[in-house]
Short mmCIF file of C-alpha atoms in Angstrom, two decimals:
data_model
loop_
_atom_site.label_atom_id
_atom_site.label_comp_id
_atom_site.label_asym_id
_atom_site.label_seq_id
_atom_site.Cartn_x
_atom_site.Cartn_y
_atom_site.Cartn_z
CA UNK A 465 -2.53 22.43 -28.05
CA UNK A 466 -4.06 19.16 -27.34
CA UNK A 467 -1.97 16.05 -25.75
CA UNK A 468 -2.31 14.30 -28.76
CA UNK A 469 -1.22 16.89 -31.42
CA UNK A 470 1.56 17.76 -28.88
CA UNK A 471 3.06 14.14 -29.14
CA UNK A 472 2.62 13.61 -33.01
CA UNK A 473 4.67 17.52 -33.72
CA UNK A 474 7.16 17.82 -31.06
CA UNK A 475 8.42 14.27 -30.21
CA UNK A 476 11.06 13.57 -32.81
CA UNK A 477 14.33 15.87 -31.31
CA UNK A 478 14.50 14.42 -28.12
CA UNK A 479 13.80 10.88 -28.86
CA UNK A 480 17.15 10.60 -30.52
CA UNK A 481 18.44 11.66 -26.55
CA UNK A 482 18.81 10.18 -23.58
CA UNK A 483 15.77 10.67 -21.19
CA UNK A 484 16.02 11.75 -17.77
CA UNK A 485 14.45 9.49 -15.03
CA UNK A 486 13.14 12.14 -13.23
CA UNK A 487 12.64 16.01 -13.94
CA UNK A 488 12.28 18.52 -11.11
CA UNK A 489 11.19 21.76 -12.58
CA UNK A 490 10.42 25.53 -10.28
CA UNK A 491 8.31 27.40 -12.17
CA UNK A 492 9.04 30.86 -11.90
CA UNK A 493 8.11 33.88 -13.68
CA UNK A 494 4.47 34.26 -14.00
CA UNK A 495 4.43 37.42 -12.34
CA UNK A 496 6.92 38.75 -14.40
CA UNK A 497 5.39 37.65 -17.72
CA UNK A 498 2.26 39.11 -16.92
CA UNK A 499 3.37 42.64 -15.28
CA UNK A 500 5.44 42.92 -19.11
CA UNK A 501 2.25 42.58 -20.57
CA UNK A 502 0.11 44.41 -18.26
CA UNK A 503 -2.08 41.73 -17.36
CA UNK A 504 -3.00 40.76 -13.68
CA UNK A 505 -0.46 37.77 -11.84
CA UNK A 506 -3.44 35.54 -11.85
CA UNK A 507 -3.48 35.87 -15.75
CA UNK A 508 -0.15 34.89 -15.67
CA UNK A 509 -0.47 31.90 -13.26
CA UNK A 510 -3.31 30.64 -15.62
CA UNK A 511 -0.87 30.79 -18.69
CA UNK A 512 1.45 28.85 -16.39
CA UNK A 513 -1.07 26.04 -16.15
CA UNK A 514 -0.81 25.71 -19.78
CA UNK A 515 2.95 25.41 -19.85
CA UNK A 516 2.44 22.96 -16.81
CA UNK A 517 0.28 20.57 -19.16
CA UNK A 518 2.80 21.11 -21.93
CA UNK A 519 5.35 19.87 -19.67
CA UNK A 520 3.58 16.68 -18.71
CA UNK A 521 2.94 16.53 -22.79
CA UNK A 522 6.53 16.35 -23.08
CA UNK A 523 6.99 13.61 -20.55
CA UNK A 524 4.40 11.67 -21.89
CA UNK A 525 6.21 11.79 -25.70
CA UNK A 526 9.19 11.25 -24.51
CA UNK A 527 9.32 8.22 -21.65
CA UNK A 528 10.41 10.53 -18.87
CA UNK A 529 8.78 8.68 -16.06
CA UNK A 530 8.55 11.02 -13.36
CA UNK A 531 7.74 15.00 -13.16
CA UNK A 532 7.59 16.99 -10.53
CA UNK A 533 6.36 20.63 -10.55
CA UNK A 534 6.99 23.01 -7.60
CA UNK A 535 3.51 25.38 -7.73
CA UNK A 536 3.66 26.84 -4.05
CA UNK A 537 6.21 27.46 -1.57
CA UNK A 538 5.77 27.38 2.23
CA UNK A 539 7.13 30.97 1.61
CA UNK A 540 4.98 32.07 -0.73
CA UNK A 541 2.18 33.03 2.11
CA UNK A 542 3.75 36.01 2.58
CA UNK A 543 2.33 37.25 -0.77
CA UNK A 544 -0.59 39.34 -1.24
CA UNK A 545 -3.36 37.43 0.29
CA UNK A 546 -5.43 37.82 -2.64
CA UNK A 547 -2.75 36.12 -5.06
CA UNK A 548 -2.65 33.26 -2.77
CA UNK A 549 -6.41 32.74 -2.80
CA UNK A 550 -6.20 32.91 -6.62
CA UNK A 551 -3.42 30.43 -6.54
CA UNK A 552 -5.56 28.19 -4.33
CA UNK A 553 -8.70 28.57 -6.60
CA UNK A 554 -6.72 28.22 -10.09
CA UNK A 555 -5.13 24.63 -8.11
CA UNK A 556 -8.71 23.28 -7.00
CA UNK A 557 -10.36 23.99 -10.43
CA UNK A 558 -7.48 22.13 -12.10
CA UNK A 559 -8.18 19.04 -9.72
CA UNK A 560 -11.77 19.20 -10.46
CA UNK A 561 -12.10 20.25 -14.31
CA UNK A 562 -8.72 18.38 -15.46
CA UNK A 563 -8.68 14.86 -13.67
CA UNK A 564 -10.13 13.43 -17.17
CA UNK A 565 -7.15 14.18 -18.99
CA UNK A 566 -4.81 12.47 -16.12
CA UNK A 567 -6.77 9.58 -16.80
CA UNK A 568 -7.24 9.47 -20.37
CA UNK A 569 -3.51 9.62 -20.94
CA UNK A 570 -2.59 7.51 -17.55
CA UNK A 571 -0.56 9.85 -15.35
CA UNK A 572 -0.58 9.00 -11.71
CA UNK A 573 -1.22 12.37 -9.72
CA UNK A 574 0.49 12.84 -5.98
CA UNK A 575 0.63 16.16 -4.28
CA UNK A 576 3.46 16.95 -2.11
CA UNK A 577 3.65 19.16 0.66
CA UNK A 578 2.12 19.67 4.48
CA UNK A 579 -1.58 19.78 3.41
CA UNK A 580 -2.12 20.56 7.22
CA UNK A 581 -3.42 24.60 6.79
CA UNK A 582 -5.31 23.35 3.73
CA UNK A 583 -9.39 23.79 3.92
CA UNK A 584 -11.52 20.27 4.44
CA UNK A 585 -12.79 20.61 0.88
CA UNK A 586 -9.33 21.07 -0.90
CA UNK A 587 -7.77 18.17 0.91
CA UNK A 588 -10.65 15.61 0.36
CA UNK A 589 -10.10 16.62 -3.38
CA UNK A 590 -6.50 15.88 -3.30
CA UNK A 591 -7.20 12.62 -1.66
CA UNK A 592 -9.84 12.11 -4.27
CA UNK A 593 -7.54 12.99 -7.57
CA UNK A 594 -4.89 11.06 -5.56
CA UNK A 595 -7.05 7.74 -5.26
CA UNK A 596 -8.55 8.10 -8.45
CA UNK A 597 -4.82 8.22 -10.76
CA UNK A 598 -3.14 5.68 -8.28
CA UNK A 599 -3.06 2.78 -10.40
CA UNK A 600 -1.64 4.93 -13.34
CA UNK A 601 1.55 3.82 -14.94
CA UNK A 602 2.64 6.11 -18.17
CA UNK A 603 3.95 9.07 -15.94
CA UNK A 604 3.82 10.07 -12.31
CA UNK A 605 3.30 13.73 -11.85
CA UNK A 606 4.48 15.58 -8.49
CA UNK A 607 2.91 18.71 -7.94
CA UNK A 608 4.69 20.39 -5.02
CA UNK A 609 2.33 22.75 -2.81
CA UNK A 610 2.84 24.37 0.17
CA UNK A 611 6.18 22.50 0.39
CA UNK A 612 9.94 23.22 1.57
CA UNK A 613 13.01 21.32 1.27
CA UNK A 614 13.48 22.28 4.96
CA UNK A 615 10.30 21.11 6.13
CA UNK A 616 10.75 17.94 4.26
CA UNK A 617 13.65 17.10 6.04
CA UNK A 618 12.36 18.26 9.20
CA UNK A 619 9.06 15.82 8.97
CA UNK A 620 11.33 12.92 8.12
CA UNK A 621 13.59 13.46 10.81
CA UNK A 622 10.59 13.51 13.53
CA UNK A 623 8.62 10.60 12.28
CA UNK A 624 11.98 8.83 12.34
CA UNK A 625 12.32 9.74 15.89
CA UNK A 626 8.31 8.80 16.71
CA UNK A 627 8.73 5.80 15.19
CA UNK A 628 11.68 4.11 16.86
CA UNK A 629 12.14 5.74 20.06
CA UNK A 630 15.31 5.34 21.98
CA UNK A 631 17.59 5.28 18.28
CA UNK A 632 20.57 6.43 19.25
CA UNK A 633 21.80 9.51 16.47
CA UNK A 634 24.76 7.57 15.36
CA UNK A 635 22.57 4.38 14.12
CA UNK A 636 20.58 6.46 11.56
CA UNK A 637 21.21 5.47 8.03
CA UNK A 638 20.57 6.99 4.80
CA UNK A 639 18.10 4.64 3.44
CA UNK A 640 16.53 4.56 6.93
CA UNK A 641 15.83 8.40 6.65
CA UNK A 642 15.09 8.62 3.50
CA UNK A 643 11.98 6.57 3.81
CA UNK A 644 10.39 9.02 5.56
CA UNK A 645 10.73 11.81 3.10
CA UNK A 646 8.13 12.93 0.51
CA UNK A 647 9.32 11.59 -2.53
CA UNK A 648 10.39 7.99 -0.71
CA UNK A 649 10.23 5.28 -3.83
CA UNK A 650 10.60 7.80 -6.74
CA UNK A 651 13.69 7.93 -7.96
CA UNK A 652 15.75 11.62 -7.01
CA UNK A 653 15.35 13.85 -10.06
CA UNK A 654 18.57 13.94 -12.40
CA UNK A 655 17.30 16.76 -14.02
CA UNK A 656 16.18 19.79 -12.01
CA UNK A 657 15.29 22.98 -14.34
CA UNK A 658 14.57 26.50 -12.95
CA UNK A 659 12.72 29.56 -15.67
CA UNK A 660 13.00 33.00 -15.33
CA UNK A 661 17.22 33.47 -14.93
CA UNK A 662 17.21 33.14 -11.17
CA UNK A 663 19.80 30.89 -10.19
CA UNK A 664 18.81 29.50 -6.48
CA UNK A 665 17.02 26.11 -5.03
CA UNK A 666 14.69 28.58 -3.26
CA UNK A 667 14.25 25.79 -0.76
CA UNK A 668 12.95 23.19 -3.15
CA UNK A 669 14.26 19.76 -2.65
CA UNK A 670 16.83 20.24 -0.46
CA UNK A 671 17.52 16.47 -0.26
CA UNK A 672 17.07 14.75 -3.80
CA UNK A 673 18.35 17.51 -5.89
CA UNK A 674 22.21 16.28 -4.76
CA UNK A 675 23.32 14.49 -7.42
CA UNK A 676 21.19 16.50 -10.04
CA UNK A 677 22.25 18.08 -12.97
CA UNK A 678 21.20 22.29 -13.02
CA UNK A 679 19.35 23.44 -15.98
CA UNK A 680 18.59 27.61 -15.59
CA UNK A 681 16.80 29.16 -17.95
CA UNK A 682 15.79 32.93 -18.45
CA UNK A 683 12.74 31.66 -20.28
CA UNK A 684 10.09 32.95 -18.07
CA UNK A 685 7.64 29.73 -17.11
CA UNK A 686 4.68 30.89 -19.70
CA UNK A 687 7.04 30.96 -22.25
CA UNK A 688 8.54 28.00 -21.68
CA UNK A 689 7.95 25.45 -24.26
CA UNK A 690 8.65 22.34 -26.48
CA UNK A 691 12.15 23.94 -27.30
CA UNK A 692 13.15 25.15 -23.92
CA UNK A 693 12.38 21.53 -22.62
CA UNK A 694 14.60 20.14 -25.77
CA UNK A 695 17.69 22.37 -24.81
CA UNK A 696 17.27 21.21 -21.09
CA UNK A 697 17.18 17.62 -22.29
CA UNK A 698 20.22 18.62 -24.72
CA UNK A 699 22.20 19.32 -21.88
CA UNK A 700 21.34 16.69 -19.30
CA UNK A 701 23.19 14.33 -22.13
CA UNK A 702 26.06 16.61 -22.44
CA UNK A 703 26.70 16.27 -18.64
CA UNK A 704 28.84 13.29 -16.98
CA UNK A 705 27.62 12.17 -14.48
CA UNK A 706 30.39 10.71 -12.43
CA UNK A 707 28.89 10.73 -8.83
CA UNK A 708 32.23 10.98 -7.17
CA UNK A 709 33.84 8.39 -9.86
CA UNK A 710 36.11 9.77 -12.21
CA UNK A 711 35.75 9.98 -15.74
CA UNK A 712 37.42 6.76 -16.88
CA UNK A 713 35.66 4.73 -14.43
CA UNK A 714 32.32 6.50 -16.08
CA UNK A 715 33.80 5.45 -19.20
CA UNK A 716 34.19 1.81 -18.38
CA UNK A 717 31.07 1.60 -16.70
CA UNK A 718 29.16 2.72 -19.87
CA UNK A 719 31.16 0.18 -21.79
CA UNK A 720 29.96 -2.77 -19.45
CA UNK A 721 26.51 -1.30 -19.38
CA UNK A 722 26.18 -0.81 -23.70
#
């Protein structure tokens, strides 16, 4: 379904709810979806790309400003080499073929993760894609590839130490450290979604998810549709986000804001 048709057909219910500022998703279950249908795992990953575009469409329609999709973790290099090659081919073709869709819908693309192992042609394509979309404002789409939460914390600490040589450990401030994390400058995810029924973080955004509401669904990623996203947003709207306060304090703050 095209983005425009998706917008007109699916926007009404979620528009009645409070939208998260940043949704982070572990897109789990492509391989199992394919296996259940006697298809190759690669076909499952390709079907998963369609679900990713539907998630982008949903965020555009419902004015969710930031979407992060976990596409490939550093631990995923342990998978069969052919599957890894196919995954990176799908990613490369996505950048080359679908850039027009991002530009058309004013989507800013950011690739998050360690690019060191990537072939030069892929690193160049990533840089070109980010440059082309850097001024877009409707949605920031983060794709985490060759990413891990532990790596992100470690590389941030390494950059901090390199930048501020001689800095005493007790003098390091939280905001100072956060400036070197991969997602710096963006709101922390207020809603985290994982598909396929698995209930763990899998080394994803370990620092950033500290106060996220967590929604698990049994739907495999290729089956994650508008209704599933609506369910996640409805769950988010039922959560009382206290950030260490008690309910009475939250109620007072809400009344003041309104």
